[in-house]
Coordinates of C-alpha atoms and ligand atoms in Angstrom, one line a residue:
Chain A
X1 CA 0.0 0.0 0.0
X2 CA 2.7 2.4 1.0
X3 CA 4.5 1.8 -2.3
X4 CA 1.4 2.3 -4.4
X5 CA 0.9 5.9 -3.1
X6 CA 1.8 8.4 -5.8
X7 CA 4.7 10.5 -4.5
X8 CA 3.8 14.2 -4.1
X9 CA 6.6 16.4 -2.8
X10 CA 10.3 15.5 -2.3
X11 CA 9.7 15.7 1.4
X12 CA 6.8 13.3 1.3
X13 CA 8.9 11.0 -0.8
X14 CA 11.7 11.0 1.7
X15 CA 9.3 10.3 4.5
X16 CA 7.8 7.4 2.6
X17 CA 11.3 5.9 2.1
X18 CA 12.1 6.4 5.8
X19 CA 8.9 4.9 7.0
X20 CA 8.9 2.0 4.5
X21 CA 10.8 -0.4 6.8
X22 CA 8.4 0.4 9.6
X23 CA 5.4 -0.1 7.4
X24 CA 6.9 -3.4 6.2
X25 CA 7.5 -4.6 9.7
X26 CA 4.1 -3.4 11.0
X27 CA 2.2 -5.2 8.1
X28 CA 4.0 -8.5 8.8
X29 CA 4.2 -8.5 12.6
X30 CA 2.1 -5.7 14.2
X31 CA 5.2 -4.9 16.3
X32 CA 5.2 -1.2 15.5
X33 CA 1.7 -0.9 16.8
X34 CA 2.6 -2.9 19.9
X35 CA 5.5 -0.6 20.7
X36 CA 3.3 2.5 20.0
X37 CA 0.7 1.0 22.4
X38 CA 3.4 0.5 25.0
X39 CA 4.7 4.0 24.7
X40 CA 1.5 5.9 24.5
X41 CA -0.7 3.9 26.7
X42 CA -2.2 6.1 29.5
X43 CA -0.8 5.8 33.0
X44 CA -2.2 7.6 36.0
X45 CA -1.2 11.3 35.9
X46 CA 0.2 11.2 39.4
X47 CA 2.8 8.4 39.2
X48 CA 6.0 9.3 41.0
X49 CA 9.6 8.4 41.6
X50 CA 8.8 5.5 43.8
X51 CA 7.3 3.8 40.8
X52 CA 10.6 3.8 39.0
X53 CA 11.9 1.1 41.3
X54 CA 10.4 -1.7 39.2
X55 CA 12.2 -0.6 36.0
X56 CA 15.3 0.1 38.0
X57 CA 15.2 -3.5 39.2
X58 CA 14.8 -4.6 35.5
X59 CA 17.8 -2.5 34.6
X60 CA 19.9 -4.1 37.3
X61 CA 18.8 -7.5 36.0
X62 CA 19.8 -6.6 32.5
X63 CA 23.2 -5.5 33.8
X64 CA 23.6 -8.9 35.3
X65 CA 22.6 -10.6 32.1
X66 CA 25.0 -8.7 29.9
X67 CA 28.0 -8.8 32.3
X68 CA 27.2 -12.5 33.0
X69 CA 27.4 -13.4 29.3
X70 CA 30.8 -11.7 29.0
X71 CA 32.1 -13.4 32.1
X72 CA 30.9 -16.8 30.7
X73 CA 33.3 -16.2 27.8
X74 CA 36.3 -16.4 30.1
X75 CA 35.2 -18.4 33.1
X76 CA 35.8 -22.2 33.3
X77 CA 33.5 -24.2 35.6
X78 CA 36.1 -26.7 36.7
X79 CA 37.6 -26.9 40.2
X80 CA 41.1 -27.1 38.7
X81 CA 40.8 -23.9 36.7
X82 CA 37.8 -21.9 38.0
X83 CA 39.9 -20.0 40.5
X84 CA 42.6 -19.2 38.0
X85 CA 40.1 -18.1 35.4
X86 CA 38.6 -15.6 38.0
X87 CA 42.1 -14.3 38.7
X88 CA 42.7 -14.0 34.9
X89 CA 39.5 -12.1 34.4
X90 CA 40.3 -9.8 37.3
X91 CA 43.9 -9.1 36.5
X92 CA 44.6 -9.7 32.8
X93 CA 41.5 -9.4 30.6
X94 CA 40.9 -5.9 29.3
X95 CA 38.3 -4.3 31.6
X96 CA 37.7 -7.8 33.0
X97 CA 37.8 -6.3 36.5
X98 CA 35.1 -3.9 35.6
X99 CA 32.8 -6.6 34.1
X100 CA 33.4 -8.9 37.1
X101 CA 33.0 -6.0 39.6
X102 CA 29.7 -4.9 38.0
X103 CA 28.4 -8.5 38.1
X104 CA 29.5 -8.9 41.7
X105 CA 28.0 -5.7 43.0
X106 CA 25.1 -5.6 40.5
X107 CA 23.9 -8.7 42.3
X108 CA 23.6 -6.8 45.6
X109 CA 22.0 -3.8 43.9
X110 CA 19.5 -6.1 42.1
X111 CA 18.5 -7.7 45.4
X112 CA 18.2 -4.4 47.3
X113 CA 16.1 -3.0 44.5
X114 CA 13.8 -6.0 44.6
X115 CA 13.2 -5.4 48.3
X116 CA 12.7 -1.6 47.8
X117 CA 10.3 -2.2 44.9
X118 CA 8.4 -4.7 47.0
X119 CA 8.2 -2.2 49.8
X120 CA 6.8 0.4 47.5
X121 CA 4.2 -2.0 46.2
X122 CA 3.3 -3.0 49.8
X123 CA 3.0 0.6 51.1
X124 CA 1.0 1.7 48.0
X125 CA -1.4 -1.2 48.6
X126 CA -0.6 -2.1 44.9
X127 CA -0.9 -5.8 45.5
X128 CA -4.7 -5.6 45.9
X129 CA -7.4 -6.7 43.4
X130 CA -6.8 -7.3 40.5
X131 CA -3.0 -7.3 41.0
X132 CA -2.7 -10.3 43.4
X133 CA -1.2 -12.5 40.7
X134 CA 1.5 -10.0 40.0
X135 CA 2.4 -9.9 43.7
X136 CA 2.8 -13.7 43.6
X137 CA 5.0 -13.5 40.5
X138 CA 7.0 -10.9 42.3
X139 CA 7.6 -13.1 45.4
X140 CA 8.7 -15.9 43.1
X141 CA 11.2 -13.4 41.4
X142 CA 12.5 -12.5 44.8
X143 CA 13.1 -16.1 45.7
X144 CA 14.7 -16.9 42.4
X145 CA 16.9 -13.8 42.6
X146 CA 18.2 -14.9 46.0
X147 CA 18.9 -18.4 44.6
X148 CA 20.9 -16.7 41.8
X149 CA 23.0 -15.1 44.6
X150 CA 23.5 -18.5 46.3
X151 CA 24.5 -20.4 43.2
X152 CA 26.8 -17.6 41.9
X153 CA 28.6 -17.4 45.2
X154 CA 30.4 -20.7 44.7
X155 CA 31.7 -20.0 41.2
X156 CA 35.0 -18.1 42.1
X157 CA 36.0 -21.4 43.9
X158 CA 37.9 -19.6 46.7
X159 CA 37.8 -20.4 50.4
X160 CA 34.9 -18.1 51.1
X161 CA 32.9 -19.5 48.2
X162 CA 33.7 -23.1 49.0
X163 CA 33.0 -23.2 52.8
X164 CA 29.9 -21.0 52.6
X165 CA 28.5 -23.4 50.1
X166 CA 29.5 -26.4 52.2
X167 CA 27.5 -25.1 55.1
X168 CA 24.7 -23.7 52.9
X169 CA 24.1 -27.1 51.2
X170 CA 24.4 -28.9 54.6
X171 CA 21.8 -26.6 56.1
X172 CA 19.6 -27.4 53.2
X173 CA 20.0 -31.0 54.2
X174 CA 18.4 -30.4 57.6
X175 CA 15.1 -29.9 55.9
X176 CA 12.4 -32.6 56.3
X177 CA 11.8 -35.3 53.7
X178 CA 13.2 -33.6 50.6
X179 CA 16.0 -31.8 52.5
X180 CA 18.7 -34.5 52.2
X181 CA 17.6 -35.4 48.7
X182 CA 17.9 -31.8 47.6
X183 CA 21.3 -31.5 49.2
X184 CA 22.7 -34.5 47.3
X185 CA 21.1 -33.3 44.0
X186 CA 22.8 -29.9 44.5
X187 CA 26.1 -31.5 45.4
X188 CA 25.9 -34.1 42.7
X189 CA 27.4 -36.7 45.1
X190 CA 28.5 -36.9 48.7
X191 CA 31.3 -34.3 48.4
X192 CA 31.5 -30.8 46.9
X193 CA 33.6 -31.2 43.8
X194 CA 33.6 -30.9 40.0
X195 CA 30.0 -32.0 39.7
X196 CA 28.8 -29.5 42.2
X197 CA 30.5 -26.7 40.4
X198 CA 29.1 -27.7 37.0
X199 CA 25.6 -28.0 38.5
X200 CA 25.8 -24.6 40.2
X201 CA 27.1 -23.0 37.0
X202 CA 24.3 -24.5 34.9
X203 CA 21.6 -23.5 37.4
X204 CA 23.2 -20.1 37.8
X205 CA 23.5 -19.2 34.1
X206 CA 20.8 -21.3 32.4
X207 CA 18.0 -22.5 34.6
X208 CA 17.4 -19.5 36.9
X209 CA 18.0 -16.7 34.4
X210 CA 15.5 -18.4 32.0
X211 CA 12.9 -18.7 34.7
X212 CA 13.5 -15.1 35.9
X213 CA 13.2 -13.8 32.3
X214 CA 10.0 -15.7 31.8
X215 CA 8.5 -14.4 35.0
X216 CA 9.6 -10.8 34.3
X217 CA 7.9 -11.1 31.0
X218 CA 4.6 -12.1 32.7
X219 CA 5.1 -9.5 35.3
X220 CA 5.4 -6.7 32.8
X221 CA 2.6 -8.1 30.7
X222 CA 0.4 -7.8 33.8
X223 CA 1.7 -4.3 34.6
X224 CA 0.7 -3.1 31.1
X225 CA -2.6 -5.0 31.1
X226 CA -3.7 -3.8 34.5
X227 CA -2.0 -0.5 34.8
X228 CA 0.0 0.9 37.7
X229 CA -1.6 2.1 40.9
X230 CA -1.8 5.8 41.8
X231 CA 0.0 6.9 44.9
X232 CA -2.5 6.5 47.8
X233 CA -1.9 10.0 49.1
X234 CA -2.7 11.6 45.7
X235 CA -5.7 13.9 45.5
X236 CA -6.3 12.6 42.0
X237 CA -5.7 8.9 42.6
X238 CA -7.3 6.9 39.9
X239 CA -10.1 4.6 41.0
X240 CA -9.8 5.5 44.6
X241 CA -12.9 5.0 46.8
X242 CA -11.9 7.7 49.2
X243 CA -11.9 10.3 46.5
X244 CA -15.3 9.3 45.3
X245 CA -16.6 10.4 48.7
X246 CA -15.8 14.1 47.8
X247 CA -17.6 13.6 44.4
X248 CA -20.1 16.5 45.0
X249 CA -17.2 19.0 44.4
X250 CA -16.2 17.3 41.2
X251 CA -18.9 18.7 38.7
X252 CA -18.0 22.3 39.4
X253 CA -14.2 21.7 38.8
X254 CA -14.9 19.5 35.9
X255 CA -16.8 22.3 34.2
X256 CA -13.8 24.5 34.2
X257 CA -11.5 21.9 32.8
X258 CA -13.9 20.5 30.2
X259 CA -13.0 23.0 27.3
X260 CA -9.9 20.9 26.6
X261 CA -11.4 17.5 26.1
X262 CA -9.5 14.2 25.1
X263 CA -8.3 15.5 21.8
X264 CA -5.5 17.8 23.1
X265 CA -3.0 15.8 25.1
X266 CA -4.1 12.3 24.0
X267 CA -2.2 10.7 21.2
Chain B
X1 CA -13.0 -6.5 53.5
X2 CA -14.8 -5.4 50.4
X3 CA -17.1 -7.5 48.2
X4 CA -15.7 -8.6 44.9
X5 CA -18.4 -6.6 43.2
X6 CA -17.2 -3.5 45.0
X7 CA -13.6 -4.2 44.0
X8 CA -14.6 -4.8 40.3
X9 CA -16.5 -1.6 40.2
X10 CA -13.5 0.4 41.6
X11 CA -11.2 -1.2 39.1
X12 CA -13.6 -0.2 36.3
X13 CA -13.5 3.3 37.7
X14 CA -9.7 3.1 37.8
X15 CA -9.6 2.3 34.1
X16 CA -12.1 5.1 33.4
X17 CA -10.1 7.6 35.4
X18 CA -6.8 6.7 33.7
X19 CA -8.5 7.0 30.3
X20 CA -9.9 10.4 31.0
X21 CA -7.3 11.9 33.3
X22 CA -4.1 9.8 32.7
X23 CA -1.0 10.8 30.8
X24 CA 0.8 8.8 28.2
X25 CA 3.7 6.7 29.5
X26 CA 6.0 8.4 27.0
X27 CA 7.6 10.9 27.6
X28 CA 7.0 11.7 31.3
X29 CA 7.0 8.4 33.2
X30 CA 9.5 7.0 30.7
X31 CA 11.9 9.9 31.4
X32 CA 11.7 9.2 35.1
X33 CA 12.4 5.5 34.5
X34 CA 15.4 6.3 32.3
X35 CA 16.9 8.7 34.8
X36 CA 16.5 6.1 37.6
X37 CA 18.0 3.4 35.4
X38 CA 21.1 5.5 34.7
X39 CA 21.5 6.2 38.4
X40 CA 21.4 2.4 39.0
X41 CA 24.0 1.6 36.4
X42 CA 26.2 4.4 37.7
X43 CA 26.0 3.1 41.2
X44 CA 26.9 -0.4 40.0
X45 CA 29.9 0.9 38.0
X46 CA 30.9 3.1 41.0
X47 CA 30.9 0.1 43.3
X48 CA 33.0 -2.0 40.8
X49 CA 35.5 0.8 40.6
X50 CA 35.8 1.3 44.4
X51 CA 36.1 -2.5 44.8
X52 CA 38.9 -2.8 42.3
X53 CA 40.8 0.4 43.2
X54 CA 41.0 -0.2 46.9
X55 CA 41.5 -4.0 46.9
X56 CA 44.3 -6.0 45.4
X57 CA 43.6 -9.7 44.9
X58 CA 43.5 -11.3 48.3
X59 CA 44.2 -8.0 50.1
X60 CA 40.9 -6.5 51.2
X61 CA 39.9 -3.0 50.3
X62 CA 36.9 -0.9 51.2
X63 CA 34.5 -3.5 49.7
X64 CA 36.5 -6.6 50.7
X65 CA 38.9 -8.9 48.8
X66 CA 38.7 -9.5 45.1
X67 CA 39.1 -13.1 45.8
X68 CA 40.1 -15.3 48.7
X69 CA 42.7 -18.0 48.7
X70 CA 41.9 -20.9 46.4
X71 CA 39.3 -23.4 47.7
X72 CA 40.9 -26.2 49.7
X73 CA 38.9 -28.9 51.3
X74 CA 41.8 -30.0 53.4
X75 CA 42.2 -26.8 55.4
X76 CA 40.0 -25.8 58.3
X77 CA 40.8 -22.2 58.9
X78 CA 37.8 -21.0 57.0
X79 CA 34.9 -18.7 57.9
X80 CA 31.7 -20.0 56.3
X81 CA 30.3 -16.6 55.5
X82 CA 27.5 -16.1 53.0
X83 CA 26.9 -13.0 51.0
X84 CA 25.4 -10.2 53.1
X85 CA 21.9 -10.6 51.9
X86 CA 21.8 -14.1 53.5
X87 CA 23.1 -12.9 56.9
X88 CA 19.5 -12.6 58.2
X89 CA 18.9 -16.2 57.4
X90 CA 22.1 -17.5 58.8
X91 CA 21.8 -15.4 61.9
X92 CA 18.2 -16.7 62.4
X93 CA 19.8 -20.1 63.1
X94 CA 21.5 -18.8 66.2
X95 CA 18.2 -17.9 67.8
X96 CA 17.1 -21.5 67.9
X97 CA 18.6 -24.2 70.1
X98 CA 20.7 -26.8 68.4
X99 CA 19.8 -29.5 67.5
X100 CA 16.2 -29.8 68.7
X101 CA 14.6 -26.7 67.2
X102 CA 17.1 -25.7 64.6
X103 CA 14.8 -26.9 61.9
X104 CA 12.6 -24.0 62.9
X105 CA 15.4 -21.7 61.8
X106 CA 16.3 -23.5 58.6
X107 CA 12.9 -24.5 57.4
X108 CA 10.2 -23.3 59.8
X109 CA 10.5 -19.6 60.0
X110 CA 11.6 -19.0 56.4
X111 CA 8.6 -21.1 55.1
X112 CA 6.2 -19.2 57.4
X113 CA 7.5 -15.9 56.2
X114 CA 7.2 -16.9 52.5
X115 CA 3.7 -18.2 53.0
X116 CA 2.7 -15.0 54.8
X117 CA 4.3 -12.9 52.0
X118 CA 2.4 -14.9 49.3
X119 CA -0.8 -14.6 51.4
X120 CA -0.7 -10.8 51.7
X121 CA -3.2 -10.0 48.9
X122 CA -5.6 -12.7 50.0
X123 CA -5.6 -11.7 53.7
X124 CA -6.0 -8.0 53.0
X125 CA -9.0 -7.7 50.8
X126 CA -10.0 -4.1 51.7
X127 CA -9.9 -1.5 49.0
X128 CA -8.3 1.0 51.4
X129 CA -4.8 2.0 50.3
X130 CA -4.1 5.1 52.4
X131 CA -1.4 4.3 55.0
X132 CA -3.1 6.4 57.7
X133 CA -6.0 3.9 57.5
X134 CA -3.8 0.7 57.4
X135 CA -2.4 0.4 60.9
X136 CA -1.8 -3.3 60.7
X137 CA 0.2 -2.9 57.5
X138 CA 2.3 -0.1 59.0
X139 CA 3.1 -2.1 62.2
X140 CA 3.8 -5.2 60.1
X141 CA 6.2 -3.4 57.8
X142 CA 8.0 -1.7 60.7
X143 CA 8.4 -5.0 62.5
X144 CA 9.7 -6.7 59.3
X145 CA 12.2 -3.9 58.6
X146 CA 13.5 -3.9 62.2
X147 CA 13.9 -7.6 62.4
X148 CA 15.6 -8.0 59.0
X149 CA 17.8 -5.0 59.8
X150 CA 18.8 -6.4 63.3
X151 CA 19.5 -9.9 62.0
X152 CA 21.5 -8.6 59.1
X153 CA 23.5 -6.3 61.4
X154 CA 24.1 -9.1 63.9
X155 CA 25.3 -11.3 61.0
X156 CA 27.6 -8.6 59.7
X157 CA 29.2 -7.9 63.0
X158 CA 29.4 -11.5 64.4
X159 CA 33.0 -11.8 65.3
X160 CA 35.3 -13.8 63.1
X161 CA 37.5 -15.8 65.3
X162 CA 41.2 -15.6 64.6
X163 CA 43.3 -18.7 65.4
X164 CA 46.1 -16.5 66.9
X165 CA 43.6 -14.8 69.3
X166 CA 41.7 -18.0 70.2
X167 CA 44.8 -19.9 71.2
X168 CA 45.6 -17.3 73.8
X169 CA 42.3 -18.4 75.5
X170 CA 43.5 -22.0 76.1
X171 CA 45.1 -21.3 79.5
X172 CA 41.8 -19.8 80.7
X173 CA 39.9 -22.8 79.4
X174 CA 42.3 -25.1 81.3
X175 CA 41.6 -23.2 84.5
X176 CA 37.9 -22.8 84.1
X177 CA 37.1 -26.2 82.8
X178 CA 39.8 -27.9 84.9
X179 CA 41.2 -29.6 81.8
X180 CA 43.6 -32.5 82.5
X181 CA 47.0 -32.3 80.7
X182 CA 45.9 -35.0 78.2
X183 CA 43.2 -32.6 76.9
X184 CA 45.6 -29.7 76.2
X185 CA 46.8 -30.7 72.7
X186 CA 43.1 -31.1 71.7
X187 CA 42.3 -27.7 73.1
X188 CA 45.1 -26.1 71.1
X189 CA 43.8 -27.8 67.9
X190 CA 40.3 -26.8 68.7
X191 CA 41.3 -23.2 69.1
X192 CA 43.1 -23.1 65.8
X193 CA 41.5 -25.2 63.1
X194 CA 38.2 -23.3 62.7
X195 CA 35.8 -25.0 65.1
X196 CA 35.2 -21.6 66.7
X197 CA 34.1 -20.1 63.4
X198 CA 30.8 -21.8 64.1
X199 CA 30.8 -23.1 67.7
X200 CA 31.4 -21.1 70.9
X201 CA 33.4 -22.2 73.9
X202 CA 33.4 -20.5 77.2
X203 CA 32.4 -17.2 75.6
X204 CA 34.8 -17.4 72.6
X205 CA 33.8 -17.9 69.0
X206 CA 30.4 -18.6 67.5
X207 CA 29.8 -17.7 63.9
X208 CA 27.0 -17.7 61.4
X209 CA 25.6 -21.1 61.3
X210 CA 23.9 -21.6 64.7
X211 CA 26.2 -24.4 65.9
X212 CA 25.8 -25.3 69.6
X213 CA 28.0 -24.1 72.4
X214 CA 30.6 -26.8 73.3
X215 CA 31.8 -25.6 76.8
X216 CA 30.0 -28.5 78.4
X217 CA 30.1 -31.1 75.6
X218 CA 31.8 -33.6 77.9
X219 CA 28.9 -33.6 80.4
X220 CA 26.6 -35.2 77.8
X221 CA 28.4 -38.5 78.3
X222 CA 28.7 -39.4 74.6
X223 CA 32.1 -40.9 74.8
X224 CA 35.4 -40.7 72.8
X225 CA 34.2 -43.1 70.1
X226 CA 31.2 -41.0 69.4
X227 CA 33.2 -37.8 69.2
X228 CA 35.6 -39.3 66.7
X229 CA 32.9 -40.8 64.6
X230 CA 31.1 -37.4 64.6
X231 CA 34.2 -35.4 63.6
X232 CA 34.8 -37.9 60.8
X233 CA 31.3 -37.7 59.4
X234 CA 28.9 -35.5 61.4
X235 CA 25.8 -36.5 59.5
X236 CA 26.4 -40.2 60.2
X237 CA 25.7 -39.8 63.9
X238 CA 23.6 -36.6 63.9
X239 CA 21.2 -37.1 61.0
X240 CA 21.2 -34.0 58.9
X241 CA 24.0 -32.2 60.6
X242 CA 25.3 -29.3 58.5
X243 CA 28.8 -29.5 60.0
X244 CA 31.5 -30.3 57.5
X245 CA 33.7 -33.5 57.9
X246 CA 37.0 -33.2 59.6
X247 CA 38.2 -36.7 58.6
X248 CA 41.3 -35.4 56.9
X249 CA 42.8 -34.4 60.3
X250 CA 43.9 -38.0 60.8
X251 CA 43.3 -40.4 63.6
X252 CA 45.8 -39.0 66.1
X253 CA 44.5 -35.4 66.0
X254 CA 40.9 -36.6 66.0
X255 CA 41.6 -38.5 69.2
X256 CA 43.1 -35.4 70.8
X257 CA 40.1 -33.4 69.9
X258 CA 37.8 -36.1 71.3
X259 CA 39.7 -36.2 74.6
X260 CA 39.4 -32.4 74.9
X261 CA 35.7 -32.4 74.1
X262 CA 34.9 -35.2 76.6
X263 CA 37.0 -33.3 79.3
X264 CA 34.9 -30.1 78.8
X265 CA 32.3 -30.0 81.6
X266 CA 31.3 -26.4 81.3
X267 CA 33.0 -24.8 84.3
X268 CA 31.6 -21.8 85.9
Ligands
LIG1 C1 13.1 -9.2 38.9 C2 12.4 -8.5 39.8 C3 11.3 -7.5 39.4 C4 11.2 -6.7 38.3 C5 12.1 -6.6 37.1 C6 9.9 -6.0 38.4 C7 9.4 -5.0 37.5 C8 8.3 -4.3 37.7 C9 7.9 -3.1 36.9 C10 8.7 -2.4 35.8 C11 6.7 -2.6 37.4 C12 5.9 -1.3 37.0 C13 5.7 -0.4 38.1 C14 6.9 0.0 38.9 O1 8.0 0.1 38.4 O2 6.7 0.1 40.2 C15 6.3 -3.6 38.4 C16 5.1 -3.5 39.1 C17 4.7 -4.4 40.1 N1 5.5 -5.3 40.8 FE1 7.4 -5.8 40.2 N2 9.3 -6.3 39.6 C18 10.1 -7.3 40.2 C19 9.9 -7.9 41.4 C20 8.7 -7.7 42.2 C21 8.6 -8.2 43.5 C22 9.6 -8.9 44.4 C23 7.2 -7.9 43.9 C24 6.5 -8.2 45.2 C25 6.6 -9.3 45.9 C26 6.6 -7.3 42.8 C27 5.3 -6.9 42.7 C28 4.8 -6.0 41.8 C29 3.4 -5.5 41.7 C30 2.2 -6.0 42.6 C31 3.3 -4.5 40.7 C32 2.1 -3.7 40.3 C33 2.3 -2.4 41.0 C34 1.2 -1.4 40.7 O3 0.2 -1.7 40.1 O4 1.4 -0.2 41.1 N3 7.6 -7.1 41.7 N4 7.3 -4.5 38.6

């Protein structure tokens, strides 16, 4: 269709050329429309800085994903060379120290941000109907995020890593019924050794990240579908029963604002 | 608690309010998100730089060592210390008495907390979101923040026991616990090989993993053979014990340790 249009001015022609790839993509996938919907969907007018904590958490996770991929290019998950590869990354590889440092400290930042984000959701009462499911997904993300921390801790294969994991796995074994089973699965035998390291590595960089990415996808889908909650203290909070109570005042004010209806700001 | 009809009606009103009075996500909210994300990335890079610039390999800087000595299952001078965000869990274990109720610390309390967390939206079904009208939520969150904070702080400041410091305590142990000469080699070993990183003895040591006090281990009447078997493979005599095996110490030193433990009767 875009091609069939007769070109009018040179400007129009340039525009058509520039937009052609987008039209092509939109016609075949609907992705352009989806992105437009994402960007221009309405959110409550009173959202504030506390509500950036979720996307901040997402950013921290992305930092982990990217630095993790780079570390995986140099790290060897084998007890004989894991420690040496960590030293090599820290001391020899160009900017290796930065990538490793970002991954190491990004983990702490990611976990702190998850707790802060959860605190904001709790204090805003944003877990209430119809967002219960997103709260549950959030709790799962919190648990999986902490497990990422636990499995990643062993990988440098130094004394701290090793002995913290020995005790961590053993504590796990004190659990009833599945405790001892879980411990031996984690260990991959009766001793912490090559199998343990390989297992932790695979869980740390394949199993958990895949699960976390899937859950983040669902989490964001629900955020977009249901919308974010207005701050509870806001005088203009969307869908708030306590503002309804003052409804009698509304008509008068509405009358003043009415002259600029939807058309103006809305896109 | 509000009826489901009431909650549905309010959500419909929410959608309506957002439609009529809301703003598009781009550019305003997205701008805030972007600024915050840049701050986060800068903080992460800043921490990485401080870590690297102040530390040098196994020499600790402001944010600790870059790496410890290589893992060695044959040494015992280790401190089983998890990353800081697990301190609250590890420290929780010390609140419970080993071994009878420790399962409450490893499984019980964490499970209860997780279930409570998952249950939040199903327990609180009111539509009220203003904090001034949610006293239970306020009290609960203050309690959670305080207890997590205290446990993390306690975990962070729990003393690491240094072999060189511990061994100076041996003469006091001999006096207070009236240890016979035969128990002294065991006492010296005990002070130095890392037992005190988890256990405490007459006020020294005690670490992160909630291990029991051993000042009066000898008054339990378990016997030398039990002690040796336990040190070789803790879980074989105490089902599910998280203590690591000390079998590599060799028979002679295991015997010395056992004699020391059996001679410890918890002097006043
Ligand atoms: C990997 C971790 C997580 C990521 C990347 C993430 C991301 C997000 C984002 C981008 C939002 C949009 C609004 C905002 O930024 O505040 C959001 C909302 C939400 N999150 Fe998370 N989140 C994570 C973990 C959690 C956790 C641990 C919980 C709670 C247990 C949680 C519960 C919620 C709920 C209920 C909403 C809806 C809030 C509202 O309607 O105002 N999330 N999340």
